[in-house]
């Protein structure tokens, strides 16, 4: 009974969000006046605030589950028989998901009102999708990953076609559903193959008795490390590699990795702007957290996995290149952002590869994983902010403010709006003093520390291409004359507030990241990463010059906290 209560308490955040979604549906049945939509939104905000509050105890956790998941590691928080966990990584990204959902609901009110769309179902679906993504970021079992992914996906399928009277929205929903169903099938088949491969490794006698499901990441890690260097090495098993490949196909679709990105431009353009923003953030958070947890066991030397890493390197380069090049040709902002999201998925994959690369110090894997978490937070704010701008500047009853040419001369008509858009574009481009720059720097620096200097250099060169289309929007606003029919209807409302909040947070994260991430272990690792620029030995735990020794742990990080990746103490 006590164990069950602990499990429920630790998973309180997704449960609160899920229950809040059900409550919104019940309240919507009794809503009689159109103006009462505000009470539904308020209910959502309260539920998300409670969900976010429930994640706070886990922010101080030092363990990043999925890196070193030996069955003997009692420091790992295991829930529901080892199928779920709550650590600093999952807590930060669960908190990010609550923020993403709140901002999405905040910017959607005016849009739903203009389109005469029902509020209750929309809000409930956003909450259900958020709960599914929160399950994904805490999952330690591939079956639980699949359950969370399907909850997220089904809600997104419906939301993509929520503007039922618009043909483009219906078309985007059908495309997303059909391709998503195939991707889910690949993922499920891959899980089955991994189950068989791990089971064979365990039953072959090469390993001792390992408790837990054969789809558990704990069991998978034990099998990888326990068979390393033997004839039955799991990392070289064709069955296991085929299963991992199929899982990567399923997750690659959600993350918009090349060559699984073809749906993104049409779906982003056809879906309502708030949903395109939510989709781009929530789906990527869920997919990349699972990728980190799935692939980080390969960071242990001698376990194999070179085939997987080499394939991921090729996918990362292609994703960065294709996304940036195709974005240059776009004249529609939502399609440009779709290809931009593809490029950003490539940057994130660089961090995942760095986290899964065997290195001299396991601390490098933790740094890379934390860099992925930081960039997911920054990317979510960037995308939500710019999509909020399309709602803010849109005319009533018309399509969102999406044509890039319509931004011409915006700086003269509304300097404040132009300033917000400029901050968002500069952050997406990775210009200093923004969170986008800091995130890219951390990702590429982690890759260099993992020995992937050439991959970091390629990513840096390709990211320069993004300056072309990001700065083009800035040029349109400040140096182009507006046409007579491009004047936007500058309306006050929640979408404006969302855009401003995102812009401000991006500046704060870019200048003072510890101001927001202070309670998390991510701040420690990112500060250590910055320190290694002048003293590379600190990454390996060597004493500081002058005999000061390694950095002392921050308050709240106990010396006996869970070990960092590869066994390095935190």
Short mmCIF file of C-alpha atoms in Angstrom, two decimals, residues 125-491:
data_model
loop_
_atom_site.label_atom_id
_atom_site.label_comp_id
_atom_site.label_asym_id
_atom_site.label_seq_id
_atom_site.Cartn_x
_atom_site.Cartn_y
_atom_site.Cartn_z
CA UNK A 125 -7.18 17.63 -25.83
CA UNK A 126 -4.22 19.90 -25.09
CA UNK A 127 -4.20 18.64 -21.50
CA UNK A 128 -4.48 14.99 -22.58
CA UNK A 129 -1.58 15.44 -25.01
CA UNK A 130 0.46 17.09 -22.26
CA UNK A 131 -0.19 14.19 -19.89
CA UNK A 132 0.91 11.71 -22.57
CA UNK A 133 4.14 13.60 -23.18
CA UNK A 134 4.79 13.74 -19.42
CA UNK A 135 4.47 9.96 -19.26
CA UNK A 136 7.02 9.67 -22.08
CA UNK A 137 9.64 11.79 -20.33
CA UNK A 138 9.35 9.67 -17.16
CA UNK A 139 9.15 6.25 -18.83
CA UNK A 140 11.83 3.62 -18.19
CA UNK A 141 10.03 0.91 -20.12
CA UNK A 142 9.46 0.95 -23.87
CA UNK A 143 5.87 -0.21 -23.41
CA UNK A 144 5.17 2.83 -21.24
CA UNK A 145 6.86 4.98 -23.87
CA UNK A 146 4.44 3.61 -26.45
CA UNK A 147 1.41 4.25 -24.22
CA UNK A 148 2.46 7.85 -23.58
CA UNK A 149 3.25 8.39 -27.24
CA UNK A 150 -0.17 7.16 -28.35
CA UNK A 151 -1.99 9.37 -25.84
CA UNK A 152 0.00 12.32 -27.19
CA UNK A 153 -0.47 11.31 -30.82
CA UNK A 154 -4.23 10.69 -30.78
CA UNK A 155 -4.83 14.09 -29.20
CA UNK A 156 -2.57 15.77 -31.77
CA UNK A 157 -4.33 14.01 -34.68
CA UNK A 158 -7.64 15.52 -33.58
CA UNK A 159 -6.18 18.94 -32.86
CA UNK A 160 -4.45 19.12 -36.26
CA UNK A 161 -7.87 19.01 -37.92
CA UNK A 162 -9.69 21.04 -35.31
CA UNK A 163 -10.61 23.81 -37.77
CA UNK A 164 -13.22 21.53 -39.34
CA UNK A 165 -14.52 24.05 -41.86
CA UNK A 166 -11.11 24.53 -43.45
CA UNK A 167 -10.05 22.04 -46.09
CA UNK A 168 -6.37 22.60 -45.42
CA UNK A 169 -6.80 21.72 -41.75
CA UNK A 170 -8.65 18.51 -42.58
CA UNK A 171 -5.98 17.59 -45.11
CA UNK A 172 -3.20 18.13 -42.57
CA UNK A 173 -5.01 15.95 -40.02
CA UNK A 174 -5.41 13.08 -42.49
CA UNK A 175 -1.74 13.23 -43.50
CA UNK A 176 -0.59 13.39 -39.91
CA UNK A 177 -2.84 10.51 -38.87
CA UNK A 178 -1.88 8.16 -41.70
CA UNK A 179 1.86 8.75 -41.44
CA UNK A 180 1.68 8.74 -37.65
CA UNK A 181 -0.09 5.39 -37.65
CA UNK A 182 2.68 3.86 -39.77
CA UNK A 183 5.32 5.39 -37.49
CA UNK A 184 3.60 3.93 -34.42
CA UNK A 185 3.57 0.54 -36.12
CA UNK A 186 7.32 0.73 -36.74
CA UNK A 187 7.88 1.71 -33.13
CA UNK A 188 5.79 -1.16 -31.78
CA UNK A 189 7.48 -3.70 -34.03
CA UNK A 190 10.87 -2.36 -32.97
CA UNK A 191 9.92 -2.79 -29.31
CA UNK A 192 9.00 -6.41 -30.05
CA UNK A 193 12.38 -7.07 -31.69
CA UNK A 194 14.27 -5.46 -28.81
CA UNK A 195 12.23 -7.61 -26.41
CA UNK A 196 13.33 -10.71 -28.29
CA UNK A 197 16.98 -9.68 -28.53
CA UNK A 198 17.27 -8.79 -24.83
CA UNK A 199 15.46 -11.99 -23.90
CA UNK A 200 17.89 -14.06 -25.94
CA UNK A 201 20.86 -12.34 -24.27
CA UNK A 202 19.42 -12.98 -20.82
CA UNK A 203 18.41 -16.58 -21.52
CA UNK A 204 21.72 -17.44 -23.21
CA UNK A 205 23.45 -17.65 -19.85
CA UNK A 206 25.84 -14.79 -20.58
CA UNK A 207 24.08 -12.82 -17.85
CA UNK A 208 22.87 -13.65 -14.42
CA UNK A 209 19.30 -13.29 -13.33
CA UNK A 210 18.05 -9.79 -14.14
CA UNK A 211 14.70 -8.71 -12.73
CA UNK A 212 12.32 -6.69 -14.81
CA UNK A 213 10.72 -6.73 -18.22
CA UNK A 214 12.81 -7.31 -21.33
CA UNK A 215 11.51 -3.98 -22.64
CA UNK A 216 12.80 -2.14 -19.58
CA UNK A 217 15.70 0.23 -20.15
CA UNK A 218 17.22 -1.09 -16.92
CA UNK A 219 17.25 -4.63 -18.29
CA UNK A 220 18.41 -3.40 -21.69
CA UNK A 221 21.37 -1.60 -20.12
CA UNK A 222 22.31 -4.62 -18.03
CA UNK A 223 22.20 -6.82 -21.12
CA UNK A 224 24.33 -4.37 -23.12
CA UNK A 225 26.98 -4.01 -20.41
CA UNK A 226 26.89 -7.63 -19.27
CA UNK A 227 27.49 -9.07 -22.75
CA UNK A 228 30.10 -6.49 -23.84
CA UNK A 229 33.15 -8.11 -25.41
CA UNK A 230 31.55 -11.56 -25.69
CA UNK A 231 30.35 -13.47 -28.71
CA UNK A 232 26.77 -12.77 -27.63
CA UNK A 233 27.36 -8.99 -27.41
CA UNK A 234 23.92 -7.42 -27.60
CA UNK A 235 25.29 -4.26 -29.21
CA UNK A 236 26.23 -6.28 -32.30
CA UNK A 237 23.10 -8.42 -32.50
CA UNK A 238 21.30 -7.98 -35.86
CA UNK A 239 17.96 -8.55 -34.16
CA UNK A 240 18.68 -5.89 -31.55
CA UNK A 241 19.98 -3.38 -34.10
CA UNK A 242 16.91 -3.95 -36.28
CA UNK A 243 14.67 -3.26 -33.30
CA UNK A 244 16.56 -0.08 -32.42
CA UNK A 245 16.35 1.03 -36.06
CA UNK A 246 12.57 0.61 -36.13
CA UNK A 247 12.21 2.46 -32.84
CA UNK A 248 14.28 5.29 -34.29
CA UNK A 249 11.92 5.42 -37.27
CA UNK A 250 8.93 5.87 -34.97
CA UNK A 251 10.62 8.48 -32.82
CA UNK A 252 12.17 10.17 -35.85
CA UNK A 253 8.69 10.85 -37.20
CA UNK A 254 7.64 12.62 -34.00
CA UNK A 255 10.91 14.54 -33.91
CA UNK A 256 10.71 15.53 -37.61
CA UNK A 257 14.06 13.98 -38.48
CA UNK A 258 15.04 13.50 -42.11
CA UNK A 259 13.79 11.44 -43.97
CA UNK A 260 10.65 11.29 -41.79
CA UNK A 261 9.90 15.01 -41.98
CA UNK A 262 7.78 15.24 -45.13
CA UNK A 263 4.51 15.71 -43.21
CA UNK A 264 5.73 18.73 -41.23
CA UNK A 265 5.26 21.62 -43.72
CA UNK A 266 1.71 20.65 -44.70
CA UNK A 267 0.64 19.86 -41.13
CA UNK A 268 2.11 23.04 -39.70
CA UNK A 269 0.51 25.15 -42.41
CA UNK A 270 -2.90 23.51 -42.17
CA UNK A 271 -3.16 23.14 -38.40
CA UNK A 272 -4.37 26.04 -36.23
CA UNK A 273 -1.41 28.22 -35.24
CA UNK A 274 -1.66 27.42 -31.49
CA UNK A 275 -1.69 23.70 -32.25
CA UNK A 276 1.23 23.92 -34.68
CA UNK A 277 3.18 25.61 -31.89
CA UNK A 278 2.14 23.02 -29.30
CA UNK A 279 2.81 20.14 -31.68
CA UNK A 280 6.31 21.33 -32.52
CA UNK A 281 7.25 21.61 -28.85
CA UNK A 282 5.47 18.74 -27.08
CA UNK A 283 6.21 16.09 -29.69
CA UNK A 284 9.90 16.99 -29.79
CA UNK A 285 10.23 17.00 -26.01
CA UNK A 286 8.72 13.53 -25.73
CA UNK A 287 10.67 12.06 -28.65
CA UNK A 288 14.09 13.43 -27.70
CA UNK A 289 13.84 12.49 -24.04
CA UNK A 290 13.13 8.92 -25.10
CA UNK A 291 16.05 9.04 -27.55
CA UNK A 292 18.37 10.21 -24.78
CA UNK A 293 17.26 7.47 -22.39
CA UNK A 294 17.34 4.79 -25.08
CA UNK A 295 20.78 5.58 -26.51
CA UNK A 296 22.79 6.69 -23.48
CA UNK A 297 23.53 3.10 -22.38
CA UNK A 298 25.78 2.99 -25.47
CA UNK A 299 28.03 5.57 -23.79
CA UNK A 300 29.63 2.76 -21.80
CA UNK A 301 32.85 1.70 -23.60
CA UNK A 302 32.81 -1.69 -25.28
CA UNK A 303 29.06 -2.21 -25.63
CA UNK A 304 29.01 -1.70 -29.40
CA UNK A 305 26.41 0.40 -31.11
CA UNK A 306 28.76 1.92 -33.68
CA UNK A 307 26.27 1.14 -36.44
CA UNK A 308 23.54 3.04 -34.60
CA UNK A 309 25.78 6.04 -33.93
CA UNK A 310 27.04 6.21 -37.51
CA UNK A 311 23.48 6.12 -38.83
CA UNK A 312 22.47 8.87 -36.41
CA UNK A 313 25.39 11.03 -37.51
CA UNK A 314 24.23 10.79 -41.13
CA UNK A 315 20.65 11.58 -40.13
CA UNK A 316 21.77 14.57 -38.04
CA UNK A 317 23.78 16.12 -40.87
CA UNK A 318 20.99 15.52 -43.40
CA UNK A 319 18.37 16.91 -41.02
CA UNK A 320 20.30 20.11 -40.34
CA UNK A 321 21.11 20.62 -44.01
CA UNK A 322 17.70 19.80 -45.52
CA UNK A 323 15.80 21.81 -42.93
CA UNK A 324 17.86 24.96 -43.40
CA UNK A 325 18.06 24.83 -47.19
CA UNK A 326 14.35 24.21 -47.74
CA UNK A 327 13.40 26.91 -45.23
CA UNK A 328 15.13 29.54 -47.38
CA UNK A 329 12.66 29.00 -50.22
CA UNK A 330 9.50 29.50 -48.17
CA UNK A 331 7.29 32.58 -48.37
CA UNK A 332 4.80 31.32 -45.77
CA UNK A 333 5.94 31.77 -42.17
CA UNK A 334 4.34 28.55 -40.91
CA UNK A 335 6.01 26.46 -43.62
CA UNK A 336 9.31 28.20 -42.91
CA UNK A 337 8.93 27.36 -39.23
CA UNK A 338 8.16 23.74 -40.15
CA UNK A 339 11.47 23.39 -41.98
CA UNK A 340 13.14 25.36 -39.21
CA UNK A 341 11.86 22.78 -36.73
CA UNK A 342 13.46 20.07 -38.88
CA UNK A 343 16.80 21.88 -38.68
CA UNK A 344 16.50 22.29 -34.91
CA UNK A 345 15.78 18.57 -34.61
CA UNK A 346 19.15 18.02 -36.27
CA UNK A 347 20.88 20.22 -33.70
CA UNK A 348 19.21 18.30 -30.89
CA UNK A 349 20.28 15.00 -32.44
CA UNK A 350 23.90 16.18 -32.27
CA UNK A 351 23.47 16.39 -28.50
CA UNK A 352 21.89 12.93 -28.37
CA UNK A 353 24.82 11.47 -30.34
CA UNK A 354 27.30 13.16 -28.01
CA UNK A 355 25.45 11.75 -25.01
CA UNK A 356 25.64 8.21 -26.44
CA UNK A 357 29.33 8.33 -27.46
CA UNK A 358 31.84 6.47 -25.27
CA UNK A 359 34.20 9.05 -23.78
CA UNK A 360 36.97 9.26 -21.22
CA UNK A 361 34.63 10.81 -18.69
CA UNK A 362 31.03 9.81 -18.15
CA UNK A 363 30.42 13.42 -17.10
CA UNK A 364 30.48 14.37 -20.79
CA UNK A 365 27.40 12.24 -21.38
CA UNK A 366 25.58 14.03 -18.58
CA UNK A 367 26.61 17.41 -19.98
CA UNK A 368 25.33 16.47 -23.43
CA UNK A 369 22.03 15.18 -22.06
CA UNK A 370 21.52 18.32 -20.02
CA UNK A 371 22.31 20.41 -23.09
CA UNK A 372 19.50 18.61 -24.91
CA UNK A 373 17.15 19.42 -22.03
CA UNK A 374 18.13 23.09 -22.02
CA UNK A 375 17.72 23.38 -25.79
CA UNK A 376 14.29 21.75 -25.67
CA UNK A 377 13.20 24.42 -23.19
CA UNK A 378 14.63 27.23 -25.33
CA UNK A 379 13.22 25.81 -28.57
CA UNK A 380 9.75 25.50 -27.05
CA UNK A 381 9.76 29.17 -26.06
CA UNK A 382 11.06 30.26 -29.46
CA UNK A 383 8.43 28.39 -31.42
CA UNK A 384 5.54 29.25 -29.12
CA UNK A 385 6.51 32.90 -29.28
CA UNK A 386 6.63 33.22 -33.05
CA UNK A 387 3.40 31.26 -33.55
CA UNK A 388 1.75 33.52 -30.98
CA UNK A 389 2.79 36.45 -33.17
CA UNK A 390 0.81 35.02 -36.11
CA UNK A 391 -2.31 34.98 -33.92
CA UNK A 392 -1.59 38.40 -32.44
CA UNK A 393 -1.21 40.10 -35.82
CA UNK A 394 -3.98 38.19 -37.62
CA UNK A 395 -7.22 39.78 -38.77
CA UNK A 396 -10.51 38.57 -37.38
CA UNK A 397 -12.09 35.82 -39.45
CA UNK A 398 -9.03 35.45 -41.68
CA UNK A 399 -6.09 33.10 -41.81
CA UNK A 400 -3.25 33.82 -39.40
CA UNK A 401 -0.68 36.49 -40.24
CA UNK A 402 1.60 34.02 -42.02
CA UNK A 403 2.89 35.47 -45.29
CA UNK A 404 6.40 36.77 -44.76
CA UNK A 405 5.78 39.68 -47.14
CA UNK A 406 3.06 40.99 -44.82
CA UNK A 407 5.70 41.78 -42.19
CA UNK A 408 7.12 44.51 -44.44
CA UNK A 409 7.28 47.83 -42.61
CA UNK A 410 5.99 46.40 -39.32
CA UNK A 411 8.65 48.31 -37.38
CA UNK A 412 7.09 51.61 -38.49
CA UNK A 413 3.52 50.62 -37.66
CA UNK A 414 4.22 48.87 -34.37
CA UNK A 415 7.80 49.02 -33.04
CA UNK A 416 6.93 46.86 -30.02
CA UNK A 417 5.64 43.99 -32.18
CA UNK A 418 8.69 44.25 -34.43
CA UNK A 419 10.99 44.16 -31.39
CA UNK A 420 9.34 40.97 -30.10
CA UNK A 421 9.61 39.28 -33.51
CA UNK A 422 13.25 40.36 -33.77
CA UNK A 423 14.14 38.78 -30.43
CA UNK A 424 12.41 35.55 -31.41
CA UNK A 425 14.14 35.43 -34.81
CA UNK A 426 17.56 36.20 -33.34
CA UNK A 427 17.11 33.41 -30.82
CA UNK A 428 16.07 30.95 -33.52
CA UNK A 429 19.14 32.00 -35.52
CA UNK A 430 21.41 31.50 -32.51
CA UNK A 431 22.58 35.08 -32.03
CA UNK A 432 24.44 35.81 -28.74
CA UNK A 433 22.56 37.02 -25.65
CA UNK A 434 19.62 34.76 -26.48
CA UNK A 435 18.73 31.28 -25.25
CA UNK A 436 19.01 29.95 -28.80
CA UNK A 437 22.69 30.87 -28.95
CA UNK A 438 23.42 29.41 -25.53
CA UNK A 439 21.59 26.19 -26.40
CA UNK A 440 23.48 25.68 -29.67
CA UNK A 441 26.76 26.51 -27.97
CA UNK A 442 26.17 23.89 -25.28
CA UNK A 443 25.13 21.24 -27.82
CA UNK A 444 28.12 21.76 -30.10
CA UNK A 445 30.55 22.09 -27.21
CA UNK A 446 29.30 18.82 -25.74
CA UNK A 447 29.86 17.19 -29.13
CA UNK A 448 33.43 18.50 -29.20
CA UNK A 449 34.09 17.18 -25.69
CA UNK A 450 32.78 13.78 -26.81
CA UNK A 451 35.34 13.74 -29.64
CA UNK A 452 32.88 14.72 -32.38
CA UNK A 453 34.72 17.90 -33.37
CA UNK A 454 33.97 17.51 -37.07
CA UNK A 455 30.24 17.01 -36.41
CA UNK A 456 30.16 20.15 -34.26
CA UNK A 457 31.99 22.06 -37.00
CA UNK A 458 29.54 20.85 -39.65
CA UNK A 459 26.61 21.81 -37.45
CA UNK A 460 28.07 25.25 -36.87
CA UNK A 461 28.58 25.85 -40.59
CA UNK A 462 25.09 24.63 -41.47
CA UNK A 463 23.52 26.76 -38.75
CA UNK A 464 24.93 29.84 -40.50
CA UNK A 465 22.53 29.05 -43.38
CA UNK A 466 19.66 29.70 -40.99
CA UNK A 467 20.71 33.34 -40.74
CA UNK A 468 19.46 33.82 -44.30
CA UNK A 469 15.78 33.16 -43.65
CA UNK A 470 15.64 34.27 -40.02
CA UNK A 471 17.22 37.65 -40.69
CA UNK A 472 15.14 38.03 -43.87
CA UNK A 473 12.09 38.51 -41.65
CA UNK A 474 13.94 41.18 -39.67
CA UNK A 475 14.92 42.92 -42.91
CA UNK A 476 11.29 42.85 -44.05
CA UNK A 477 10.16 44.59 -40.87
CA UNK A 478 12.80 47.31 -40.76
CA UNK A 479 13.94 47.92 -44.33
CA UNK A 480 10.97 47.16 -46.60
CA UNK A 481 8.04 49.39 -47.45
CA UNK A 482 4.62 47.88 -46.69
CA UNK A 483 2.08 47.28 -49.43
CA UNK A 484 -1.34 48.85 -49.03
CA UNK A 485 -3.03 45.58 -48.07
CA UNK A 486 -0.50 44.27 -45.56
CA UNK A 487 -1.49 46.31 -42.52
CA UNK A 488 -2.20 43.90 -39.68
CA UNK A 489 -4.97 44.34 -37.17
CA UNK A 490 -2.86 44.86 -34.06
CA UNK A 491 -5.14 43.51 -31.37
#
